[in-house]
CSV table of C-alpha atoms in Angstrom, one decimal:
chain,number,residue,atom,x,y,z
A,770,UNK,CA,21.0,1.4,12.7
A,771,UNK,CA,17.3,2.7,11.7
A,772,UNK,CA,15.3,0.3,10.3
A,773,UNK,CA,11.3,0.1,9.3
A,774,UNK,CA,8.6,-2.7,9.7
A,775,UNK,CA,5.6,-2.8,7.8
A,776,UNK,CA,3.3,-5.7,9.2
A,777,UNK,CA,1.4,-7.3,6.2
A,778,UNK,CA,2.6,-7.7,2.8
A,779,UNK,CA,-1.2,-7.5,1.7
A,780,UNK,CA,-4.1,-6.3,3.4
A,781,UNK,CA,-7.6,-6.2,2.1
A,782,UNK,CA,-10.4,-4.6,3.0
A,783,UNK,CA,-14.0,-4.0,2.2
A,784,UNK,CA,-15.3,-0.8,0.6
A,785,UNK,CA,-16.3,1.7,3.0
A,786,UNK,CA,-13.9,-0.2,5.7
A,787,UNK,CA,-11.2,1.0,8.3
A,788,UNK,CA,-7.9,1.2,7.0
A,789,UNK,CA,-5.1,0.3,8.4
A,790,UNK,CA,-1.9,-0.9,7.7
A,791,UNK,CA,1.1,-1.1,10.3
A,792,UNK,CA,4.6,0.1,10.3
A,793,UNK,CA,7.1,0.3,13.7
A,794,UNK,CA,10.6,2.0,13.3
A,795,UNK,CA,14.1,1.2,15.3
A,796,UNK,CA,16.0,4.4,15.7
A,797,UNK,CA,18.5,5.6,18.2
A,798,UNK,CA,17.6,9.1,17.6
A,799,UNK,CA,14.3,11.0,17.5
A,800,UNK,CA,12.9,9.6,13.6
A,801,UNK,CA,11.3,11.7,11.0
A,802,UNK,CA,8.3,9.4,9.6
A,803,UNK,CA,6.8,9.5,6.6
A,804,UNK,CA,4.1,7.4,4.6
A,805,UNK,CA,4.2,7.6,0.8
A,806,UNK,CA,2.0,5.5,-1.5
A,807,UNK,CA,2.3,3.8,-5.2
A,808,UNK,CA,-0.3,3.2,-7.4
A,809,UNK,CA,0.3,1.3,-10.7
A,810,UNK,CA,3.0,2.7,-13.1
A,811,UNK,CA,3.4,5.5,-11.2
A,812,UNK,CA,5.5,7.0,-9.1
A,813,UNK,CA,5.9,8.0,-5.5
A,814,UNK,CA,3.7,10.3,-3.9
A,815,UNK,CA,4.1,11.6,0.0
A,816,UNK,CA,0.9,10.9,1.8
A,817,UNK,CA,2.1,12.7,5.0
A,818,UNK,CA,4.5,13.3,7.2
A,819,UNK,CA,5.7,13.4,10.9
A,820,UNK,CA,8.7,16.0,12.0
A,821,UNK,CA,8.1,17.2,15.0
A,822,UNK,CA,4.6,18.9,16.8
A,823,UNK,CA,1.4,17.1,16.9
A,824,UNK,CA,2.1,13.4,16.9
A,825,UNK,CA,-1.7,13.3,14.7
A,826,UNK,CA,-0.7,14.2,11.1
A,827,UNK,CA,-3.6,14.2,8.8
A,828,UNK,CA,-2.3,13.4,5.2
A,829,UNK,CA,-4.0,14.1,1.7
A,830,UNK,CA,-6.8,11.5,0.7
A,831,UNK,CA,-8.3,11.7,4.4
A,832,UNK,CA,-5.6,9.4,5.8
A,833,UNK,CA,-4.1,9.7,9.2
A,834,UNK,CA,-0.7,8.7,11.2
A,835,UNK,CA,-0.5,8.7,14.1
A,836,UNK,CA,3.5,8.6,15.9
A,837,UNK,CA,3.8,6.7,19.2
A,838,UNK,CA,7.4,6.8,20.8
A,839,UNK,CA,6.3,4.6,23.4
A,840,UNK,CA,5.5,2.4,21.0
A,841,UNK,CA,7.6,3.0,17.8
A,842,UNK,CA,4.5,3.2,15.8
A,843,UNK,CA,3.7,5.4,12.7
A,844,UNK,CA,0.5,3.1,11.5
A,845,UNK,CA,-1.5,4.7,9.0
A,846,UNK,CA,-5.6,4.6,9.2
A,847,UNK,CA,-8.6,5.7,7.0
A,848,UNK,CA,-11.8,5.9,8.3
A,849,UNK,CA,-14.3,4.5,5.2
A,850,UNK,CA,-11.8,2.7,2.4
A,851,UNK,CA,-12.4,3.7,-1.4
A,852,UNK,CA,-11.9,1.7,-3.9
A,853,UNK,CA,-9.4,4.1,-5.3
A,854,UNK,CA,-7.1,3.5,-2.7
A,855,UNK,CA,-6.4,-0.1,-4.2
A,856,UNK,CA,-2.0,0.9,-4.3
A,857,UNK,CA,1.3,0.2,-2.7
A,858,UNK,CA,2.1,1.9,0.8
A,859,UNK,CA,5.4,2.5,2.0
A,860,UNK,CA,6.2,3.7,5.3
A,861,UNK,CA,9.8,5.1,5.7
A,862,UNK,CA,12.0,7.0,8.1
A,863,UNK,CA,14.7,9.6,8.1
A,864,UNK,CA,16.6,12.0,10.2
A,865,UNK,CA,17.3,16.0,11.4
A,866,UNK,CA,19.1,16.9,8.3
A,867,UNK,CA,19.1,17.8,4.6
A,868,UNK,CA,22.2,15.4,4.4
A,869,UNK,CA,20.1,12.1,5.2
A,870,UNK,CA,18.5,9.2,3.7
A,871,UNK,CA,14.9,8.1,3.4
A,872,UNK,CA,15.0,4.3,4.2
A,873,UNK,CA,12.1,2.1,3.3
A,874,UNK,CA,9.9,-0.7,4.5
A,875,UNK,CA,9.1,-3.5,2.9
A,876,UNK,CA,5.3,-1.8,2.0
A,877,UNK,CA,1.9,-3.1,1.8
A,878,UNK,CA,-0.1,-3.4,-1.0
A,879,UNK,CA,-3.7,-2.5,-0.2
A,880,UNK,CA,-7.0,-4.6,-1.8
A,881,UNK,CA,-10.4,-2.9,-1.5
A,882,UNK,CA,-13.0,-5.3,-2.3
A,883,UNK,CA,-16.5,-4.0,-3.6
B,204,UNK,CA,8.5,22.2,-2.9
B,205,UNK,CA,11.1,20.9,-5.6
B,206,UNK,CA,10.0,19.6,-9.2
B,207,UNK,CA,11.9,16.5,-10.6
B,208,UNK,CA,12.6,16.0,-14.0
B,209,UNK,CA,14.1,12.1,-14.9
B,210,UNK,CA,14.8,10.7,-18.1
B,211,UNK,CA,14.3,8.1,-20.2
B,212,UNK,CA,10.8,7.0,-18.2
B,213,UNK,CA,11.5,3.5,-19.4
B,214,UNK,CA,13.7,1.5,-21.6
B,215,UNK,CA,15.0,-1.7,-22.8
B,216,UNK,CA,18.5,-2.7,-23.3
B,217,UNK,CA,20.7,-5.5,-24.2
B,218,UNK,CA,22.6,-7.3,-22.1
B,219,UNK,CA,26.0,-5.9,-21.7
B,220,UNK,CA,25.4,-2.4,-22.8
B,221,UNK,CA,25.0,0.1,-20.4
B,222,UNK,CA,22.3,3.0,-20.0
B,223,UNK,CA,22.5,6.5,-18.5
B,224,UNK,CA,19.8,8.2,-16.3
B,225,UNK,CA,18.9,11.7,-16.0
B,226,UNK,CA,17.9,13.9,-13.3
B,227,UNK,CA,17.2,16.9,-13.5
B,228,UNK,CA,16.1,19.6,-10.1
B,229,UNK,CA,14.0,23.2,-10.7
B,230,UNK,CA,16.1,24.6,-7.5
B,231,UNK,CA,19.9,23.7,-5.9
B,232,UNK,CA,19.7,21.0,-3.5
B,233,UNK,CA,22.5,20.0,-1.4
B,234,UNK,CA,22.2,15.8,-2.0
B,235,UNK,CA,20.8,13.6,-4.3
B,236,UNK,CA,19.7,9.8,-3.9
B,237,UNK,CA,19.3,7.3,-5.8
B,238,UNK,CA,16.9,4.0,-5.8
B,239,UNK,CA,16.1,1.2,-7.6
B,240,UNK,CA,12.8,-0.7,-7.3
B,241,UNK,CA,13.2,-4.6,-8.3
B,242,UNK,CA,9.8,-5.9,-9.5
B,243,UNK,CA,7.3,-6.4,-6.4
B,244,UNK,CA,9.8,-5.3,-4.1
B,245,UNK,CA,10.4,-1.6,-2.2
B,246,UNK,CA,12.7,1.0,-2.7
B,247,UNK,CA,16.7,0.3,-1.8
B,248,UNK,CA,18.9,2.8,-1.6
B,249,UNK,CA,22.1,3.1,-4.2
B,250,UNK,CA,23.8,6.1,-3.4
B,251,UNK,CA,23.9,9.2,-2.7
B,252,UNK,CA,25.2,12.5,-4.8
B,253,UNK,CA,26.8,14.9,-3.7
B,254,UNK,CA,28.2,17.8,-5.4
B,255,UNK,CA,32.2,18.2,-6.1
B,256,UNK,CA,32.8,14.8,-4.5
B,257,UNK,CA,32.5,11.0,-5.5
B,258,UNK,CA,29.0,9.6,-4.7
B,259,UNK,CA,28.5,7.7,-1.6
B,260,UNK,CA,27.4,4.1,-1.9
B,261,UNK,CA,25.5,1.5,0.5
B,262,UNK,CA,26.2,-1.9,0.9
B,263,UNK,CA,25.7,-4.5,-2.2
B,264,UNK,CA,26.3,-1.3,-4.8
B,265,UNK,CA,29.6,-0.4,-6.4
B,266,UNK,CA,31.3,2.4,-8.3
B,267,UNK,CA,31.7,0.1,-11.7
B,268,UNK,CA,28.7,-0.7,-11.8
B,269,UNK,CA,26.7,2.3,-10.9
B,270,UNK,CA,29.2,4.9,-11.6
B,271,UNK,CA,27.0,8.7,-10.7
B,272,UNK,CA,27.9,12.2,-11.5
B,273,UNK,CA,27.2,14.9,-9.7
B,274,UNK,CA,28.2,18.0,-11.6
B,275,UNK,CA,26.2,20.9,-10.4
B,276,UNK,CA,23.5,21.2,-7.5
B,277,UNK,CA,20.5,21.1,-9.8
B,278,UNK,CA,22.0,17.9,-12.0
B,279,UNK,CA,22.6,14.4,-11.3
B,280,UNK,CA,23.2,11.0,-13.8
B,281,UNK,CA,23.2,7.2,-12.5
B,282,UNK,CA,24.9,5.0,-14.9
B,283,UNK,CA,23.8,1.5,-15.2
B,284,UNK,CA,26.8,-0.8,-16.7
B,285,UNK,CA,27.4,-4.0,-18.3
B,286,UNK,CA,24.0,-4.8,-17.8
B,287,UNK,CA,22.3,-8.1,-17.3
B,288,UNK,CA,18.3,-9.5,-16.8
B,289,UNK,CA,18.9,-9.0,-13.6
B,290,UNK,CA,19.4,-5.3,-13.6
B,291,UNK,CA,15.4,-4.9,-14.6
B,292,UNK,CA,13.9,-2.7,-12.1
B,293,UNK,CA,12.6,0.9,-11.9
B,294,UNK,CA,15.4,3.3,-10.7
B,295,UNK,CA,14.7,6.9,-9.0
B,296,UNK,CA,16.0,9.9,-7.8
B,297,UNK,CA,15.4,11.9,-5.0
B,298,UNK,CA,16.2,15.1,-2.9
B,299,UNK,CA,15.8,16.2,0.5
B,300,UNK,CA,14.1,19.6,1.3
B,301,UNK,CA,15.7,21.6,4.1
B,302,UNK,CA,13.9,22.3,7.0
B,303,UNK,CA,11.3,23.7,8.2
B,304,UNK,CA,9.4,21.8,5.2
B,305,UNK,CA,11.7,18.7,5.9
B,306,UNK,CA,10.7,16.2,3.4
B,307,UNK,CA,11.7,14.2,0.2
B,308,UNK,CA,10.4,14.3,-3.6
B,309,UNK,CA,10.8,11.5,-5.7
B,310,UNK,CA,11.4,11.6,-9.6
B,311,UNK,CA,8.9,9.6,-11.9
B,312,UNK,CA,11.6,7.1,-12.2
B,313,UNK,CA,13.0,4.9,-15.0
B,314,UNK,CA,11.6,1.5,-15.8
B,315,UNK,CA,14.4,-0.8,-17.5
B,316,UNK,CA,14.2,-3.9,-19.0
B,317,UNK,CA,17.3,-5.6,-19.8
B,318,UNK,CA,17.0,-8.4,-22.4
Protein backbone atom coordinates (compact mmCIF):
# COMPACT_ATOMS: atom_id res chain seq x y z
CA UNK A 1 0.00 0.00 0.00
CA UNK A 2 1.43 3.67 -0.69
CA UNK A 3 1.79 5.59 2.19
CA UNK A 4 3.47 9.21 3.04
CA UNK A 5 5.61 10.48 6.00
CA UNK A 6 6.08 13.93 6.88
CA UNK A 7 8.75 14.28 9.66
CA UNK A 8 7.76 17.15 12.02
CA UNK A 9 4.40 18.18 12.92
CA UNK A 10 5.90 21.80 13.42
CA UNK A 11 8.88 23.31 12.27
CA UNK A 12 10.09 26.77 12.86
CA UNK A 13 12.38 28.77 11.47
CA UNK A 14 13.98 32.21 11.44
CA UNK A 15 13.26 34.81 8.76
CA UNK A 16 15.66 34.70 6.00
CA UNK A 17 16.36 30.79 7.13
CA UNK A 18 16.65 27.42 5.10
CA UNK A 19 13.50 25.68 4.73
CA UNK A 20 13.02 22.48 5.06
CA UNK A 21 10.49 20.22 5.91
CA UNK A 22 10.73 16.26 5.26
CA UNK A 23 8.45 13.84 3.68
CA UNK A 24 9.49 9.84 2.53
CA UNK A 25 6.92 7.75 0.53
CA UNK A 26 6.31 3.71 0.49
CA UNK A 27 5.21 2.69 -2.94
CA UNK A 28 5.50 -0.46 -4.86
CA UNK A 29 5.34 1.28 -8.06
CA UNK A 30 7.16 4.30 -9.43
CA UNK A 31 5.17 7.44 -7.21
CA UNK A 32 3.97 10.61 -8.61
CA UNK A 33 4.91 13.32 -5.67
CA UNK A 34 3.51 16.25 -5.06
CA UNK A 35 3.80 19.11 -2.31
CA UNK A 36 0.78 21.38 -1.78
CA UNK A 37 0.46 23.98 0.94
CA UNK A 38 -2.51 25.63 3.23
CA UNK A 39 -2.53 28.88 4.51
CA UNK A 40 -5.34 29.97 6.95
CA UNK A 41 -9.04 29.60 5.73
CA UNK A 42 -8.01 28.77 2.53
CA UNK A 43 -7.72 26.13 0.46
CA UNK A 44 -5.22 23.94 -1.20
CA UNK A 45 -2.83 25.12 -3.51
CA UNK A 46 -0.13 22.78 -5.51
CA UNK A 47 3.36 23.98 -4.81
CA UNK A 48 4.95 21.62 -7.30
CA UNK A 49 5.10 18.52 -8.57
CA UNK A 50 7.26 15.40 -9.56
CA UNK A 51 6.04 13.03 -12.66
CA UNK A 52 8.72 11.88 -14.32
CA UNK A 53 12.14 13.86 -15.90
CA UNK A 54 14.31 15.89 -13.73
CA UNK A 55 14.19 14.63 -10.15
CA UNK A 56 14.81 18.81 -9.24
CA UNK A 57 11.36 20.37 -9.60
CA UNK A 58 11.33 24.02 -8.82
CA UNK A 59 7.78 25.03 -7.44
CA UNK A 60 6.13 28.56 -7.29
CA UNK A 61 7.24 30.78 -4.30
CA UNK A 62 11.08 29.76 -4.91
CA UNK A 63 10.60 26.33 -3.27
CA UNK A 64 12.31 23.25 -4.39
CA UNK A 65 11.82 19.20 -4.26
CA UNK A 66 13.94 17.27 -4.77
CA UNK A 67 12.88 13.05 -5.57
CA UNK A 68 15.37 10.51 -4.31
CA UNK A 69 14.38 6.82 -5.17
CA UNK A 70 17.25 5.63 -3.30
CA UNK A 71 16.06 7.15 -0.63
CA UNK A 72 12.16 7.59 -0.93
CA UNK A 73 12.51 11.25 -0.34
CA UNK A 74 10.48 14.16 -1.85
CA UNK A 75 11.67 16.89 1.02
CA UNK A 76 10.87 20.29 0.21
CA UNK A 77 13.63 23.28 0.72
CA UNK A 78 13.65 27.19 0.42
CA UNK A 79 16.70 28.88 0.41
CA UNK A 80 15.91 32.34 2.64
CA UNK A 81 12.29 31.80 4.66
CA UNK A 82 9.67 34.74 4.39
CA UNK A 83 7.50 35.43 6.81
CA UNK A 84 4.68 34.82 4.39
CA UNK A 85 5.36 31.31 4.18
CA UNK A 86 3.99 30.89 7.92
CA UNK A 87 1.11 27.79 6.42
CA UNK A 88 0.33 24.18 6.45
CA UNK A 89 2.43 21.86 3.98
CA UNK A 90 1.29 18.63 2.74
CA UNK A 91 3.29 16.30 0.95
CA UNK A 92 1.23 13.59 -0.94
CA UNK A 93 1.57 10.85 -3.58
CA UNK A 94 -0.26 9.30 -6.45
CA UNK A 95 0.02 7.14 -9.31
CA UNK A 96 0.26 6.63 -13.55
CA UNK A 97 -3.40 7.34 -14.08
CA UNK A 98 -6.31 9.72 -14.26
CA UNK A 99 -8.20 6.99 -12.27
CA UNK A 100 -6.07 7.45 -8.96
CA UNK A 101 -6.03 8.90 -5.63
CA UNK A 102 -3.97 11.66 -4.10
CA UNK A 103 -3.07 10.31 -0.56
CA UNK A 104 -1.91 12.62 2.11
CA UNK A 105 0.69 12.99 4.90
CA UNK A 106 0.11 14.03 8.02
CA UNK A 107 1.64 17.86 7.02
CA UNK A 108 3.66 20.29 8.70
CA UNK A 109 2.77 23.50 9.79
CA UNK A 110 5.65 25.97 9.20
CA UNK A 111 6.59 29.05 11.89
CA UNK A 112 8.78 31.81 10.58
CA UNK A 113 9.98 33.84 13.43
CA UNK A 114 11.07 37.57 12.83
CA UNK B 1 -5.84 23.34 -15.88
CA UNK B 2 -9.43 22.68 -14.39
CA UNK B 3 -11.50 25.39 -12.35
CA UNK B 4 -13.55 24.18 -9.31
CA UNK B 5 -16.65 25.54 -8.31
CA UNK B 6 -18.02 24.11 -4.50
CA UNK B 7 -20.81 25.15 -2.66
CA UNK B 8 -21.96 26.28 0.37
CA UNK B 9 -18.08 27.54 1.51
CA UNK B 10 -19.26 26.95 5.04
CA UNK B 11 -22.26 26.20 7.10
CA UNK B 12 -23.77 25.20 10.32
CA UNK B 13 -26.17 22.63 10.92
CA UNK B 14 -28.07 20.89 13.62
CA UNK B 15 -27.46 17.77 14.69
CA UNK B 16 -29.43 15.19 12.90
CA UNK B 17 -30.21 17.03 9.78
CA UNK B 18 -28.21 16.49 6.90
CA UNK B 19 -26.44 18.87 4.36
CA UNK B 20 -25.66 18.57 0.59
CA UNK B 21 -22.36 19.66 -1.11
CA UNK B 22 -21.82 20.93 -4.52
CA UNK B 23 -19.25 20.60 -6.96
CA UNK B 24 -19.16 21.85 -9.80
CA UNK B 25 -16.03 21.22 -12.99
CA UNK B 26 -15.46 24.02 -16.07
CA UNK B 27 -14.33 20.76 -18.32
CA UNK B 28 -15.43 16.69 -18.17
CA UNK B 29 -13.19 14.81 -15.92
CA UNK B 30 -13.24 11.13 -15.70
CA UNK B 31 -13.25 10.87 -11.48
CA UNK B 32 -14.00 12.93 -8.74
CA UNK B 33 -12.76 12.72 -4.99
CA UNK B 34 -13.78 13.63 -2.11
CA UNK B 35 -12.08 14.78 1.42
CA UNK B 36 -12.76 15.93 4.53
CA UNK B 37 -10.32 17.85 6.78
CA UNK B 38 -11.05 17.31 10.64
CA UNK B 39 -9.81 20.33 12.58
CA UNK B 40 -5.86 20.37 12.80
CA UNK B 41 -5.66 17.30 10.95
CA UNK B 42 -4.84 16.45 6.98
CA UNK B 43 -6.87 15.52 4.28
CA UNK B 44 -8.54 11.76 4.24
CA UNK B 45 -9.96 10.45 1.57
CA UNK B 46 -13.98 9.58 1.32
CA UNK B 47 -14.68 8.43 -1.96
CA UNK B 48 -14.40 8.64 -5.08
CA UNK B 49 -17.10 9.52 -8.13
CA UNK B 50 -17.41 8.14 -10.83
CA UNK B 51 -19.80 8.70 -13.54
CA UNK B 52 -22.85 6.15 -14.25
CA UNK B 53 -21.71 3.98 -11.32
CA UNK B 54 -22.06 4.01 -7.39
CA UNK B 55 -19.15 5.88 -5.73
CA UNK B 56 -16.28 4.07 -4.37
CA UNK B 57 -15.61 4.31 -0.72
CA UNK B 58 -12.36 3.84 1.58
CA UNK B 59 -12.25 2.37 4.73
CA UNK B 60 -14.16 4.08 7.96
CA UNK B 61 -16.80 5.82 5.23
CA UNK B 62 -20.18 4.38 4.20
CA UNK B 63 -22.86 4.85 1.65
CA UNK B 64 -25.64 6.03 4.49
CA UNK B 65 -23.70 8.26 5.67
CA UNK B 66 -22.03 9.87 2.77
CA UNK B 67 -24.29 8.97 0.09
CA UNK B 68 -22.55 10.88 -3.51
CA UNK B 69 -23.92 11.40 -6.90
CA UNK B 70 -22.25 11.41 -9.74
CA UNK B 71 -24.66 12.47 -12.52
CA UNK B 72 -22.63 13.85 -15.37
CA UNK B 73 -18.72 14.29 -15.86
CA UNK B 74 -18.68 17.96 -15.04
CA UNK B 75 -21.06 17.49 -11.62
CA UNK B 76 -20.67 15.85 -8.42
CA UNK B 77 -22.73 16.23 -4.76
CA UNK B 78 -21.39 14.57 -1.27
CA UNK B 79 -24.20 14.18 1.12
CA UNK B 80 -23.50 14.51 4.75
CA UNK B 81 -26.37 12.60 6.84
CA UNK B 82 -27.80 12.46 10.21
CA UNK B 83 -25.18 14.64 11.28
CA UNK B 84 -23.54 14.92 14.68
CA UNK B 85 -20.55 17.48 16.40
CA UNK B 86 -18.43 15.19 15.25
CA UNK B 87 -19.05 15.59 11.62
CA UNK B 88 -17.31 19.33 11.86
CA UNK B 89 -14.68 19.48 9.44
CA UNK B 90 -13.94 21.06 6.04
CA UNK B 91 -14.84 18.71 3.18
CA UNK B 92 -13.40 19.06 -0.60
CA UNK B 93 -13.53 17.89 -3.85
CA UNK B 94 -11.08 17.11 -6.26
CA UNK B 95 -10.12 15.88 -9.88
CA UNK B 96 -7.35 14.45 -11.56
CA UNK B 97 -5.84 15.96 -14.84
CA UNK B 98 -4.90 13.45 -17.50
CA UNK B 99 -1.51 13.24 -18.51
CA UNK B 100 0.93 14.80 -19.73
CA UNK B 101 -0.11 17.69 -17.15
CA UNK B 102 -0.72 14.90 -14.48
CA UNK B 103 -1.93 16.64 -11.42
CA UNK B 104 -4.90 17.31 -9.04
CA UNK B 105 -7.01 20.63 -8.28
CA UNK B 106 -8.76 21.02 -5.24
CA UNK B 107 -12.17 22.91 -4.68
CA UNK B 108 -12.20 25.79 -2.02
CA UNK B 109 -13.97 23.29 0.21
CA UNK B 110 -16.85 23.47 2.70
CA UNK B 111 -16.40 24.36 6.36
CA UNK B 112 -19.26 22.71 8.54
CA UNK B 113 -20.07 23.10 11.89
CA UNK B 114 -22.50 20.82 13.32
CA UNK B 115 -24.21 21.99 16.53
Amino acid sequence: AQSVTQLGSHVSVSEGALVLLRCNYSSSVPPYLFWYVQYPNQGLQLLLKYTTGATLVKGINGFEAEFKKSETSFHLTKPSAHMSDAAEYFCAVSFYSSASKIIFGSGTRLSIRP
Amino acid sequence: SAVISQKPSRDICQRGTSLTIQCQVDSQVTMMFWYRQQPGQSLTLIATANQGSEATYESGFVIDKFPISRPNLTFSTLTVSNMSPEDSSIYLCSVAHSPPNYGYTFGSGTRLTVV
